[in-house]
Amino acid sequence: MRRTLFRAAVLAGLFLSAGTASVFANALDSQLQPVASAIPRETVSFDGGEAPGTIIIRTSERRLYYVLPDHQALRYGVGVGRPGFTWAGVTHIANKREWPDWTPPAQMLRRRPDLPRHMEGGLDNPLGARAMYLAGTLYRIHGSNEPDTIGQAVSSGCIRMTNDDVVDLYSRAKVGARVIVTR
C-alpha cells in the first residue's frame, strides 16, 4: 500500500505542476508510520547562550536541542554514531530535502557491499521523510525508517530522528542555521 502510494505520487508529480505535486508529498507525510518514540519531543528550559534557531546535538545525551527565544529549546531524542563513528564540531545546514534519495558514501559501501548503490526517496529509504545536510561533512540530520534506533548509538555518524520529529525540525530550521555537535 505505502509503496503503491509513493509510486503514484512520483508519477503524478511528473505530470503535474510543482505547486500541485506538493499535495502528493503531503499524502506521503500522512503515511509516516511508525512515529512512536520512547523519547518524546518537549519544550525545556535552556541556557546555552546560543541564538534562537541554533541546533545543538549532545551525542552523549542522545538529544538534539533547537534553541528558541526566552531561554527555551525544543528537545528531541536522536540516534547517533556508534563507537568509532562519533564526531564533534561546528557546522551549518547546507541544504534541505524532502523525501531525499540516498546514495551511500564510498566508505559505507566498502564496509557494507550489500547496500544498494542508490535508493529513491520514500517510506523504505533510510533517510526518512526529511534530511538536512551538514556543510563540510558526509553527515545529515535525517528521519529514519527504524524508529526503534532513536536514543541509540547505531549510525555511521548521521543524526537520526523519528520521521515525525524530523518533519517538525525541518519546518523550523533554516538553511544556514548553525549546528553544534558535542560528545
Coordinates of C-alpha atoms in Angstrom, one line a residue:
M1 CA 0.0 0.0 0.0
R2 CA 2.7 2.5 1.0
R3 CA 4.9 1.7 -1.9
T4 CA 2.0 2.0 -4.3
L5 CA 1.1 5.4 -2.8
F6 CA 4.7 6.5 -3.2
R7 CA 4.9 5.4 -6.8
A8 CA 1.6 7.1 -7.6
A9 CA 2.8 10.3 -6.0
V10 CA 6.0 10.2 -8.0
L11 CA 4.2 9.5 -11.3
A12 CA 1.6 12.2 -10.6
G13 CA 4.4 14.7 -9.8
L14 CA 5.9 14.1 -13.2
F15 CA 2.6 15.2 -14.9
L16 CA 1.6 18.0 -12.6
S17 CA 2.9 21.4 -11.8
A18 CA 5.3 21.8 -8.8
G19 CA 2.5 23.5 -6.8
T20 CA 0.2 20.5 -7.2
A21 CA 2.9 17.9 -6.6
S22 CA 3.2 19.1 -3.0
V23 CA -0.3 17.7 -2.4
F24 CA 1.2 14.2 -3.1
A25 CA 4.2 14.9 -0.8
N26 CA 1.7 15.7 1.9
A27 CA -0.1 12.4 1.2
L28 CA 3.3 10.6 1.8
D29 CA 3.7 12.6 5.0
S30 CA 0.4 11.2 6.3
Q31 CA 1.9 7.7 5.9
L32 CA 4.9 8.3 8.2
Q33 CA 4.1 5.4 10.5
P34 CA 5.5 4.4 12.8
V35 CA 6.1 7.7 14.6
A36 CA 6.2 6.5 18.1
S37 CA 9.4 7.1 20.1
A38 CA 10.3 6.3 23.7
I39 CA 11.7 9.8 23.8
P40 CA 9.0 12.5 23.4
R41 CA 9.7 15.9 21.9
E42 CA 9.4 18.6 24.6
T43 CA 10.0 22.3 25.3
V44 CA 12.6 22.7 28.0
S45 CA 14.5 25.5 29.8
F46 CA 17.8 26.1 28.0
D47 CA 20.6 28.5 29.0
G48 CA 23.2 27.5 26.4
G49 CA 23.8 31.1 25.3
E50 CA 23.2 30.3 21.6
A51 CA 21.0 32.3 19.3
P52 CA 17.5 31.1 18.6
G53 CA 17.5 28.9 15.5
T54 CA 20.7 27.2 16.5
I55 CA 20.8 23.4 16.7
I56 CA 22.8 21.7 19.4
I57 CA 23.4 18.0 19.4
R58 CA 24.7 16.4 22.5
T59 CA 25.6 12.9 21.4
S60 CA 26.4 11.7 24.9
E61 CA 22.8 12.6 25.9
R62 CA 21.4 11.4 22.5
R63 CA 19.4 14.6 22.3
L64 CA 19.1 17.5 19.9
Y65 CA 18.1 20.9 21.0
Y66 CA 16.6 23.5 18.8
V67 CA 17.1 26.9 20.5
L68 CA 14.0 29.0 21.0
P69 CA 13.8 32.6 22.3
D70 CA 13.5 33.3 26.1
H71 CA 15.9 30.6 27.3
Q72 CA 13.9 27.7 25.9
A73 CA 14.6 24.9 23.5
L74 CA 12.8 22.1 21.8
R75 CA 14.4 18.8 22.9
Y76 CA 14.3 15.8 20.6
G77 CA 15.5 12.3 21.0
V78 CA 18.1 11.2 18.4
G79 CA 20.1 8.3 17.3
V80 CA 23.8 9.0 17.0
G81 CA 27.1 7.5 15.7
R82 CA 28.1 4.1 17.0
P83 CA 31.5 3.7 18.6
G84 CA 34.2 4.6 16.1
F85 CA 31.7 6.9 14.2
T86 CA 31.2 9.6 16.7
W87 CA 32.3 13.2 15.9
A88 CA 32.0 16.7 17.2
G89 CA 32.3 20.1 15.6
V90 CA 30.5 23.2 14.4
T91 CA 28.9 23.5 11.0
H92 CA 25.7 24.7 9.4
I93 CA 22.8 23.3 7.4
A94 CA 24.0 23.5 3.8
N95 CA 20.7 22.3 2.2
K96 CA 17.5 20.5 3.0
R97 CA 15.5 17.8 1.1
E98 CA 12.0 16.3 1.5
W99 CA 11.9 12.6 0.9
P100 CA 15.5 12.6 -0.2
D101 CA 17.2 10.0 -2.3
W102 CA 20.0 8.1 -0.7
T103 CA 23.4 7.2 -2.2
P104 CA 25.6 5.6 0.4
P105 CA 29.1 7.1 0.5
A106 CA 32.0 5.0 -0.8
Q107 CA 33.3 4.4 2.7
M108 CA 30.0 2.9 3.7
L109 CA 29.8 0.7 0.6
R110 CA 33.3 -0.6 1.4
R111 CA 32.0 -1.7 4.8
R112 CA 28.7 -2.9 3.6
P113 CA 28.9 -4.0 -0.1
D114 CA 25.3 -5.4 0.3
L115 CA 23.8 -1.9 0.3
P116 CA 22.1 -0.5 -2.8
R117 CA 24.2 1.9 -4.8
H118 CA 21.2 4.3 -4.9
M119 CA 17.8 4.4 -3.4
E120 CA 14.9 6.7 -4.3
G121 CA 13.2 8.7 -1.6
G122 CA 10.2 7.1 0.1
L123 CA 9.0 5.2 3.1
D124 CA 11.6 2.5 2.8
N125 CA 14.5 4.9 2.4
P126 CA 16.8 5.0 5.4
L127 CA 16.9 8.8 5.3
G128 CA 13.3 9.0 6.1
A129 CA 10.9 11.9 5.4
R130 CA 13.4 14.8 5.6
A131 CA 17.2 15.4 5.5
M132 CA 19.2 18.4 6.5
Y133 CA 22.8 18.2 5.1
L134 CA 25.6 19.4 7.3
A135 CA 28.2 21.5 5.4
G136 CA 31.7 20.2 5.1
T137 CA 30.7 16.7 6.3
L138 CA 29.2 13.5 4.9
Y139 CA 26.6 13.7 7.7
R140 CA 23.0 14.6 7.8
I141 CA 20.2 15.1 10.4
H142 CA 17.5 12.9 8.9
G143 CA 14.5 10.9 9.5
S144 CA 14.5 7.1 9.9
N145 CA 12.5 4.1 8.8
E146 CA 13.9 2.4 12.1
P147 CA 12.3 4.5 14.9
D148 CA 13.5 1.9 17.5
T149 CA 17.1 3.2 16.9
I150 CA 16.3 6.6 18.4
G151 CA 18.2 7.0 21.6
Q152 CA 20.8 4.5 20.4
A153 CA 24.3 4.8 19.1
V154 CA 24.0 2.8 15.9
S155 CA 24.5 5.1 12.9
S156 CA 27.6 5.8 10.8
G157 CA 27.7 9.3 12.2
C158 CA 24.5 10.8 11.0
I159 CA 21.9 12.1 13.4
R160 CA 18.7 10.1 13.2
M161 CA 15.2 11.3 14.3
T162 CA 11.7 9.8 14.0
N163 CA 10.1 10.9 10.8
D164 CA 7.5 12.9 12.9
D165 CA 10.3 14.8 14.7
V166 CA 12.4 15.4 11.6
V167 CA 9.4 16.9 9.8
D168 CA 8.9 19.2 12.8
L169 CA 12.6 20.3 13.0
Y170 CA 12.8 20.7 9.2
S171 CA 9.9 23.2 9.3
R172 CA 11.7 25.3 11.9
A173 CA 15.4 25.0 10.9
K174 CA 16.7 27.3 8.1
V175 CA 19.4 26.7 5.6
G176 CA 22.5 28.3 7.1
A177 CA 21.4 27.5 10.7
R178 CA 24.4 26.9 13.0
V179 CA 24.8 23.3 14.2
I180 CA 26.9 22.4 17.2
V181 CA 27.7 18.8 17.8
T182 CA 29.3 17.8 21.2
R183 CA 30.2 14.4 22.6

